[in-house]
Amino acid sequence: TLTLPPWLVKTVVSPIDRLSFRLTGGRIRLTLGRPVLLLSSVGWRTGEVRSTPVFYLHDGEDLVVCNVRPPGERANPWPQNLDQHPEVEITVDGRRRPVTARRASAEEIERYWPRLIRIWPLYAEYHLQTAERHVFVLEPR
């Protein structure tokens, strides 16, 4: 599977996928073959809604999302947004859905981690280098 450098994902892929979600509900995007949802959360400092394309996996009715900071990059704000404002909206499979985000337990992270790495292998490398990892479970409302 092709793995892209973080700067390319941040400056090209994410903005194009964000636009694609608005125009096509996520049916057309650059991250083909990987499950991606659009996470719309309230900014913890600004109070404005921010939308971020995020890889996800299914766990029954719940969805699981992860953020691991690449070395040398600033922390992505969406994990803090979810901590402060857990009631969020996602767009997945062309449908908008309200969900409540919660931090995954240590046991859940252990169970999800191998599957998350299969979706985006760089998670493992980044986690080894930064020891930072944010895993959230998105529960339907």
GROMACS .gro file of N, CA and C in nm:
model
  423
    1THR      N    1   0.084  -0.118   0.000
    1THR     CA    2   0.000   0.000   0.000
    1THR      C    3   0.089   0.124   0.000
    2LEU      N    4   0.057   0.220  -0.082
    2LEU     CA    5   0.131   0.344  -0.091
    2LEU      C    6   0.112   0.425   0.036
    3THR      N    7   0.223   0.471   0.096
    3THR     CA    8   0.217   0.556   0.214
    3THR      C    9   0.276   0.691   0.177
    4LEU      N   10   0.200   0.796   0.202
    4LEU     CA   11   0.239   0.931   0.163
    4LEU      C   12   0.308   1.003   0.278
    5PRO      N   13   0.401   1.094   0.247
    5PRO     CA   14   0.464   1.172   0.354
    5PRO      C   15   0.363   1.265   0.422
    6PRO      N   16   0.383   1.294   0.551
    6PRO     CA   17   0.287   1.376   0.626
    6PRO      C   18   0.258   1.512   0.563
    7TRP      N   19   0.360   1.580   0.510
    7TRP     CA   20   0.338   1.712   0.452
    7TRP      C   21   0.245   1.705   0.332
    8LEU      N   22   0.254   1.597   0.253
    8LEU     CA   23   0.168   1.581   0.136
    8LEU      C   24   0.024   1.554   0.179
    9VAL      N   25   0.007   1.473   0.282
    9VAL     CA   26  -0.127   1.446   0.334
    9VAL      C   27  -0.189   1.576   0.386
   10LYS      N   28  -0.112   1.651   0.464
   10LYS     CA   29  -0.163   1.773   0.527
   10LYS      C   30  -0.193   1.883   0.426
   11THR      N   31  -0.106   1.902   0.326
   11THR     CA   32  -0.121   2.016   0.237
   11THR      C   33  -0.197   1.987   0.108
   12VAL      N   34  -0.208   1.859   0.070
   12VAL     CA   35  -0.275   1.826  -0.056
   12VAL      C   36  -0.394   1.732  -0.035
   13VAL      N   37  -0.367   1.614   0.021
   13VAL     CA   38  -0.471   1.511   0.030
   13VAL      C   39  -0.587   1.555   0.119
   14SER      N   40  -0.558   1.601   0.241
   14SER     CA   41  -0.668   1.640   0.332
   14SER      C   42  -0.754   1.753   0.278
   15PRO      N   43  -0.694   1.862   0.227
   15PRO     CA   44  -0.781   1.968   0.171
   15PRO      C   45  -0.867   1.920   0.053
   16ILE      N   46  -0.809   1.836  -0.034
   16ILE     CA   47  -0.887   1.786  -0.147
   16ILE      C   48  -0.997   1.693  -0.098
   17ASP      N   49  -0.965   1.604  -0.003
   17ASP     CA   50  -1.068   1.514   0.050
   17ASP      C   51  -1.177   1.592   0.124
   18ARG      N   52  -1.139   1.698   0.195
   18ARG     CA   53  -1.238   1.780   0.266
   18ARG      C   54  -1.336   1.839   0.165
   19LEU      N   55  -1.286   1.893   0.055
   19LEU     CA   56  -1.371   1.948  -0.051
   19LEU      C   57  -1.455   1.838  -0.115
   20SER      N   58  -1.395   1.724  -0.139
   20SER     CA   59  -1.467   1.612  -0.199
   20SER      C   60  -1.585   1.567  -0.112
   21PHE      N   61  -1.563   1.565   0.020
   21PHE     CA   62  -1.673   1.527   0.109
   21PHE      C   63  -1.789   1.625   0.095
   22ARG      N   64  -1.758   1.753   0.083
   22ARG     CA   65  -1.865   1.853   0.068
   22ARG      C   66  -1.939   1.834  -0.064
   23LEU      N   67  -1.865   1.805  -0.170
   23LEU     CA   68  -1.926   1.795  -0.302
   23LEU      C   69  -1.989   1.660  -0.332
   24THR      N   70  -1.929   1.551  -0.282
   24THR     CA   71  -1.976   1.417  -0.320
   24THR      C   72  -2.016   1.330  -0.201
   25GLY      N   73  -2.011   1.388  -0.079
   25GLY     CA   74  -2.041   1.308   0.040
   25GLY      C   75  -1.932   1.205   0.069
   26GLY      N   76  -1.814   1.223   0.009
   26GLY     CA   77  -1.704   1.131   0.033
   26GLY      C   78  -1.695   1.016  -0.064
   27ARG      N   79  -1.784   1.014  -0.164
   27ARG     CA   80  -1.781   0.904  -0.260
   27ARG      C   81  -1.659   0.909  -0.351
   28ILE      N   82  -1.606   1.030  -0.375
   28ILE     CA   83  -1.485   1.046  -0.455
   28ILE      C   84  -1.381   1.111  -0.365
   29ARG      N   85  -1.263   1.047  -0.352
   29ARG     CA   86  -1.157   1.102  -0.268
   29ARG      C   87  -1.023   1.043  -0.309
   30LEU      N   88  -0.916   1.103  -0.258
   30LEU     CA   89  -0.781   1.059  -0.292
   30LEU      C   90  -0.737   0.937  -0.212
   31THR      N   91  -0.801   0.910  -0.102
   31THR     CA   92  -0.761   0.800  -0.014
   31THR      C   93  -0.837   0.672  -0.047
   32LEU      N   94  -0.847   0.640  -0.174
   32LEU     CA   95  -0.919   0.521  -0.218
   32LEU      C   96  -0.862   0.397  -0.151
   33GLY      N   97  -0.951   0.306  -0.116
   33GLY     CA   98  -0.908   0.181  -0.054
   33GLY      C   99  -0.893   0.190   0.097
   34ARG      N  100  -0.897   0.309   0.152
   34ARG     CA  101  -0.890   0.326   0.296
   34ARG      C  102  -1.019   0.393   0.343
   35PRO      N  103  -1.078   0.344   0.452
   35PRO     CA  104  -1.202   0.405   0.499
   35PRO      C  105  -1.175   0.542   0.562
   36VAL      N  106  -1.245   0.643   0.510
   36VAL     CA  107  -1.228   0.779   0.559
   36VAL      C  108  -1.365   0.839   0.588
   37LEU      N  109  -1.374   0.909   0.701
   37LEU     CA  110  -1.495   0.985   0.731
   37LEU      C  111  -1.455   1.130   0.748
   38LEU      N  112  -1.554   1.217   0.741
   38LEU     CA  113  -1.531   1.359   0.765
   38LEU      C  114  -1.583   1.389   0.905
   39LEU      N  115  -1.493   1.428   0.993
   39LEU     CA  116  -1.524   1.457   1.132
   39LEU      C  117  -1.544   1.607   1.146
   40SER      N  118  -1.663   1.649   1.186
   40SER     CA  119  -1.693   1.791   1.206
   40SER      C  120  -1.711   1.816   1.355
   41SER      N  121  -1.614   1.890   1.411
   41SER     CA  122  -1.614   1.915   1.555
   41SER      C  123  -1.602   2.065   1.582
   42VAL      N  124  -1.641   2.105   1.702
   42VAL     CA  125  -1.632   2.244   1.743
   42VAL      C  126  -1.491   2.269   1.795
   43GLY      N  127  -1.426   2.373   1.742
   43GLY     CA  128  -1.291   2.407   1.785
   43GLY      C  129  -1.288   2.445   1.932
   44TRP      N  130  -1.196   2.387   2.007
   44TRP     CA  131  -1.193   2.409   2.152
   44TRP      C  132  -1.153   2.551   2.187
   45ARG      N  133  -1.081   2.620   2.100
   45ARG     CA  134  -1.046   2.760   2.126
   45ARG      C  135  -1.135   2.857   2.051
   46THR      N  136  -1.167   2.824   1.926
   46THR     CA  137  -1.240   2.919   1.841
   46THR      C  138  -1.391   2.909   1.854
   47GLY      N  139  -1.441   2.790   1.889
   47GLY     CA  140  -1.585   2.769   1.891
   47GLY      C  141  -1.644   2.750   1.752
   48GLU      N  142  -1.558   2.749   1.649
   48GLU     CA  143  -1.603   2.730   1.511
   48GLU      C  144  -1.599   2.583   1.474
   49VAL      N  145  -1.689   2.543   1.385
   49VAL     CA  146  -1.691   2.403   1.339
   49VAL      C  147  -1.574   2.382   1.243
   50ARG      N  148  -1.498   2.278   1.269
   50ARG     CA  149  -1.385   2.239   1.185
   50ARG      C  150  -1.410   2.098   1.132
   51SER      N  151  -1.379   2.076   1.005
   51SER     CA  152  -1.401   1.944   0.945
   51SER      C  153  -1.266   1.885   0.902
   52THR      N  154  -1.245   1.760   0.940
   52THR     CA  155  -1.119   1.692   0.915
   52THR      C  156  -1.144   1.552   0.860
   53PRO      N  157  -1.084   1.515   0.747
   53PRO     CA  158  -1.093   1.377   0.700
   53PRO      C  159  -1.007   1.288   0.792
   54VAL      N  160  -1.063   1.176   0.836
   54VAL     CA  161  -0.995   1.088   0.931
   54VAL      C  162  -1.020   0.943   0.891
   55PHE      N  163  -0.915   0.861   0.897
   55PHE     CA  164  -0.933   0.717   0.876
   55PHE      C  165  -1.015   0.662   0.991
   56TYR      N  166  -1.093   0.556   0.964
   56TYR     CA  167  -1.174   0.496   1.070
   56TYR      C  168  -1.185   0.346   1.050
   57LEU      N  169  -1.230   0.281   1.156
   57LEU     CA  170  -1.266   0.140   1.146
   57LEU      C  171  -1.397   0.118   1.220
   58HIS      N  172  -1.465   0.009   1.184
   58HIS     CA  173  -1.593  -0.027   1.245
   58HIS      C  174  -1.570  -0.116   1.367
   59ASP      N  175  -1.650  -0.094   1.469
   59ASP     CA  176  -1.659  -0.186   1.583
   59ASP      C  177  -1.807  -0.195   1.617
   60GLY      N  178  -1.876  -0.285   1.550
   60GLY     CA  179  -2.021  -0.294   1.565
   60GLY      C  180  -2.085  -0.167   1.510
   61GLU      N  181  -2.168  -0.103   1.591
   61GLU     CA  182  -2.233   0.022   1.552
   61GLU      C  183  -2.140   0.142   1.567
   62ASP      N  184  -2.033   0.125   1.645
   62ASP     CA  185  -1.940   0.233   1.672
   62ASP      C  186  -1.835   0.243   1.562
   63LEU      N  187  -1.776   0.361   1.549
   63LEU     CA  188  -1.663   0.383   1.461
   63LEU      C  189  -1.545   0.426   1.548
   64VAL      N  190  -1.425   0.394   1.506
   64VAL     CA  191  -1.305   0.424   1.582
   64VAL      C  192  -1.213   0.509   1.495
   65VAL      N  193  -1.165   0.620   1.551
   65VAL     CA  194  -1.073   0.708   1.480
   65VAL      C  195  -0.947   0.727   1.563
   66CYS      N  196  -0.838   0.762   1.495
   66CYS     CA  197  -0.709   0.771   1.561
   66CYS      C  198  -0.630   0.889   1.507
   67ASN      N  199  -0.551   0.950   1.593
   67ASN     CA  200  -0.456   1.052   1.551
   67ASN      C  201  -0.324   1.024   1.619
   68VAL      N  202  -0.218   1.014   1.540
   68VAL     CA  203  -0.082   1.000   1.592
   68VAL      C  204   0.000   1.110   1.527
   69ARG      N  205   0.060   1.194   1.611
   69ARG     CA  206   0.135   1.309   1.559
   69ARG      C  207   0.266   1.263   1.495
   70PRO      N  208   0.289   1.303   1.369
   70PRO     CA  209   0.419   1.273   1.308
   70PRO      C  210   0.529   1.353   1.378
   71PRO      N  211   0.649   1.299   1.387
   71PRO     CA  212   0.760   1.373   1.448
   71PRO      C  213   0.782   1.506   1.378
   72GLY      N  214   0.806   1.610   1.456
   72GLY     CA  215   0.833   1.742   1.400
   72GLY      C  216   0.710   1.820   1.358
   73GLU      N  217   0.591   1.761   1.369
   73GLU     CA  218   0.467   1.829   1.332
   73GLU      C  219   0.397   1.882   1.458
   74ARG      N  220   0.318   1.987   1.440
   74ARG     CA  221   0.234   2.036   1.549
   74ARG      C  222   0.125   1.934   1.576
   75ALA      N  223   0.077   1.935   1.698
   75ALA     CA  224  -0.035   1.846   1.734
   75ALA      C  225  -0.159   1.886   1.655
   76ASN      N  226  -0.231   1.788   1.606
   76ASN     CA  227  -0.356   1.812   1.536
   76ASN      C  228  -0.460   1.853   1.641
   77PRO      N  229  -0.538   1.959   1.618
   77PRO     CA  230  -0.631   2.005   1.722
   77PRO      C  231  -0.756   1.920   1.742
   78TRP      N  232  -0.790   1.831   1.647
   78TRP     CA  233  -0.919   1.764   1.661
   78TRP      C  234  -0.930   1.676   1.784
   79PRO      N  235  -0.823   1.608   1.835
   79PRO     CA  236  -0.842   1.533   1.959
   79PRO      C  237  -0.883   1.622   2.077
   80GLN      N  238  -0.822   1.741   2.087
   80GLN     CA  239  -0.863   1.833   2.195
   80GLN      C  240  -1.006   1.880   2.173
   81ASN      N  241  -1.043   1.902   2.046
   81ASN     CA  242  -1.181   1.942   2.018
   81ASN      C  243  -1.279   1.837   2.070
   82LEU      N  244  -1.248   1.709   2.046
   82LEU     CA  245  -1.338   1.602   2.092
   82LEU      C  246  -1.342   1.593   2.244
   83ASP      N  247  -1.227   1.616   2.309
   83ASP     CA  248  -1.225   1.616   2.456
   83ASP      C  249  -1.315   1.726   2.512
   84GLN      N  250  -1.312   1.842   2.450
   84GLN     CA  251  -1.390   1.957   2.500
   84GLN      C  252  -1.536   1.954   2.455
   85HIS      N  253  -1.560   1.905   2.335
   85HIS     CA  254  -1.695   1.904   2.277
   85HIS      C  255  -1.718   1.767   2.212
   86PRO      N  256  -1.757   1.666   2.289
   86PRO     CA  257  -1.769   1.530   2.235
   86PRO      C  258  -1.888   1.507   2.142
   87GLU      N  259  -1.984   1.596   2.142
   87GLU     CA  260  -2.099   1.581   2.052
   87GLU      C  261  -2.056   1.635   1.916
   88VAL      N  262  -2.035   1.546   1.819
   88VAL     CA  263  -1.985   1.586   1.687
   88VAL      C  264  -2.072   1.526   1.578
   89GLU      N  265  -2.041   1.565   1.456
   89GLU     CA  266  -2.110   1.509   1.340
   89GLU      C  267  -2.005   1.450   1.247
   90ILE      N  268  -2.040   1.338   1.187
   90ILE     CA  269  -1.952   1.276   1.089
   90ILE      C  270  -2.027   1.260   0.958
   91THR      N  271  -1.952   1.256   0.849
   91THR     CA  272  -2.007   1.219   0.719
   91THR      C  273  -1.933   1.094   0.678
   92VAL      N  274  -2.010   0.987   0.659
   92VAL     CA  275  -1.952   0.858   0.621
   92VAL      C  276  -2.050   0.789   0.526
   93ASP      N  277  -1.997   0.730   0.421
   93ASP     CA  278  -2.080   0.664   0.321
   93ASP      C  279  -2.186   0.758   0.264
   94GLY      N  280  -2.150   0.886   0.250
   94GLY     CA  281  -2.241   0.983   0.192
   94GLY      C  282  -2.351   1.032   0.285
   95ARG      N  283  -2.350   0.989   0.412
   95ARG     CA  284  -2.455   1.029   0.507
   95ARG      C  285  -2.394   1.104   0.625
   96ARG      N  286  -2.463   1.208   0.669
   96ARG     CA  287  -2.422   1.282   0.788
   96ARG      C  288  -2.489   1.217   0.909
   97ARG      N  289  -2.411   1.200   1.017
   97ARG     CA  290  -2.464   1.134   1.137
   97ARG      C  291  -2.411   1.202   1.262
   98PRO      N  292  -2.497   1.222   1.361
   98PRO     CA  293  -2.450   1.274   1.489
   98PRO      C  294  -2.393   1.160   1.573
   99VAL      N  295  -2.278   1.183   1.636
   99VAL     CA  296  -2.215   1.083   1.723
   99VAL      C  297  -2.160   1.153   1.847
  100THR      N  298  -2.132   1.072   1.947
  100THR     CA  299  -2.065   1.119   2.068
  100THR      C  300  -1.929   1.051   2.074
  101ALA      N  301  -1.825   1.132   2.091
  101ALA     CA  302  -1.688   1.080   2.095
  101ALA      C  303  -1.645   1.058   2.239
  102ARG      N  304  -1.573   0.948   2.260
  102ARG     CA  305  -1.511   0.924   2.391
  102ARG      C  306  -1.375   0.861   2.368
  103ARG      N  307  -1.285   0.885   2.460
  103ARG     CA  308  -1.152   0.825   2.451
  103ARG      C  309  -1.166   0.673   2.464
  104ALA      N  310  -1.094   0.600   2.383
  104ALA     CA  311  -1.094   0.454   2.394
  104ALA      C  312  -1.019   0.414   2.521
  105SER      N  313  -1.064   0.308   2.584
  105SER     CA  314  -0.996   0.255   2.702
  105SER      C  315  -0.866   0.189   2.659
  106ALA      N  316  -0.778   0.163   2.755
  106ALA     CA  317  -0.650   0.096   2.725
  106ALA      C  318  -0.676  -0.040   2.660
  107GLU      N  319  -0.775  -0.111   2.710
  107GLU     CA  320  -0.809  -0.242   2.653
  107GLU      C  321  -0.857  -0.229   2.509
  108GLU      N  322  -0.941  -0.128   2.483
  108GLU     CA  323  -0.990  -0.105   2.347
  108GLU      C  324  -0.874  -0.068   2.253
  109ILE      N  325  -0.785   0.019   2.300
  109ILE     CA  326  -0.671   0.059   2.217
  109ILE      C  327  -0.588  -0.062   2.179
  110GLU      N  328  -0.563  -0.149   2.274
  110GLU     CA  329  -0.486  -0.271   2.246
  110GLU      C  330  -0.554  -0.355   2.138
  111ARG      N  331  -0.686  -0.361   2.144
  111ARG     CA  332  -0.763  -0.439   2.046
  111ARG      C  333  -0.767  -0.370   1.909
  112TYR      N  334  -0.781  -0.237   1.908
  112TYR     CA  335  -0.793  -0.163   1.782
  112TYR      C  336  -0.660  -0.138   1.712
  113TRP      N  337  -0.552  -0.126   1.788
  113TRP     CA  338  -0.425  -0.080   1.734
  113TRP      C  339  -0.378  -0.159   1.611
  114PRO      N  340  -0.378  -0.292   1.613
  114PRO     CA  341  -0.335  -0.364   1.491
  114PRO      C  342  -0.420  -0.331   1.369
  115ARG      N  343  -0.548  -0.314   1.388
  115ARG     CA  344  -0.637  -0.280   1.276
  115ARG      C  345  -0.612  -0.138   1.226
  116LEU      N  346  -0.587  -0.046   1.317
  116LEU     CA  347  -0.558   0.092   1.278
  116LEU      C  348  -0.428   0.100   1.199
  117ILE      N  349  -0.328   0.022   1.240
  117ILE     CA  350  -0.200   0.019   1.169
  117ILE      C  351  -0.218  -0.038   1.028
  118ARG      N  352  -0.307  -0.134   1.011
  118ARG     CA  353  -0.332  -0.188   0.877
  118ARG      C  354  -0.390  -0.080   0.785
  119ILE      N  355  -0.472   0.008   0.841
  119ILE     CA  356  -0.530   0.116   0.761
  119ILE      C  357  -0.422   0.219   0.724
  120TRP      N  358  -0.338   0.257   0.822
  120TRP     CA  359  -0.235   0.359   0.800
  120TRP      C  360  -0.108   0.316   0.872
  121PRO      N  361  -0.019   0.243   0.805
  121PRO     CA  362   0.100   0.186   0.868
  121PRO      C  363   0.190   0.286   0.939
  122LEU      N  364   0.190   0.411   0.895
  122LEU     CA  365   0.276   0.511   0.960
  122LEU      C  366   0.235   0.540   1.104
  123TYR      N  367   0.112   0.505   1.143
  123TYR     CA  368   0.073   0.523   1.284
  123TYR      C  369   0.176   0.456   1.375
  124ALA      N  370   0.218   0.335   1.342
  124ALA     CA  371   0.311   0.260   1.427
  124ALA      C  372   0.445   0.333   1.439
  125GLU      N  373   0.498   0.376   1.326
  125GLU     CA  374   0.628   0.446   1.325
  125GLU      C  375   0.620   0.577   1.404
  126TYR      N  376   0.515   0.655   1.377
  126TYR     CA  377   0.499   0.783   1.447
  126TYR      C  378   0.485   0.762   1.597
  127HIS      N  379   0.407   0.661   1.635
  127HIS     CA  380   0.387   0.635   1.778
  127HIS      C  381   0.518   0.597   1.846
  128LEU      N  382   0.601   0.519   1.779
  128LEU     CA  383   0.731   0.484   1.834
  128LEU      C  384   0.819   0.607   1.855
  129GLN      N  385   0.808   0.703   1.763
  129GLN     CA  386   0.892   0.822   1.769
  129GLN      C  387   0.840   0.930   1.862
  130THR      N  388   0.708   0.942   1.875
  130THR     CA  389   0.652   1.052   1.954
  130THR      C  390   0.582   1.006   2.082
  131ALA      N  391   0.549   0.877   2.091
  131ALA     CA  392   0.474   0.821   2.204
  131ALA      C  393   0.338   0.888   2.222
  132GLU      N  394   0.288   0.951   2.117
  132GLU     CA  395   0.157   1.016   2.122
  132GLU      C  396   0.058   0.937   2.037
  133ARG      N  397  -0.060   0.918   2.094
  133ARG     CA  398  -0.164   0.845   2.022
  133ARG      C  399  -0.297   0.881   2.085
  134HIS      N  400  -0.392   0.919   2.001
  134HIS     CA  401  -0.527   0.954   2.047
  134HIS      C  402  -0.625   0.863   1.973
  135VAL      N  403  -0.694   0.778   2.046
  135VAL     CA  404  -0.791   0.687   1.986
  135VAL      C  405  -0.927   0.718   2.048
  136PHE      N  406  -1.024   0.740   1.961
  136PHE     CA  407  -1.160   0.773   2.006
  136PHE      C  408  -1.260   0.674   1.948
  137VAL      N  409  -1.361   0.645   2.027
  137VAL     CA  410  -1.475   0.566   1.982
  137VAL      C  411  -1.589   0.665   1.957
  138LEU      N  412  -1.649   0.657   1.839
  138LEU     CA  413  -1.762   0.743   1.803
  138LEU      C  414  -1.889   0.660   1.813
  139GLU      N  415  -1.973   0.696   1.909
  139GLU     CA  416  -2.095   0.620   1.934
  139GLU      C  417  -2.215   0.694   1.877
  140PRO      N  418  -2.305   0.621   1.806
  140PRO     CA  419  -2.422   0.688   1.749
  140PRO      C  420  -2.507   0.756   1.858
  141ARG      N  421  -2.567   0.868   1.820
  141ARG     CA  422  -2.660   0.938   1.910
  141ARG      C  423  -2.800   0.919   1.858
   0.00000   0.00000   0.00000
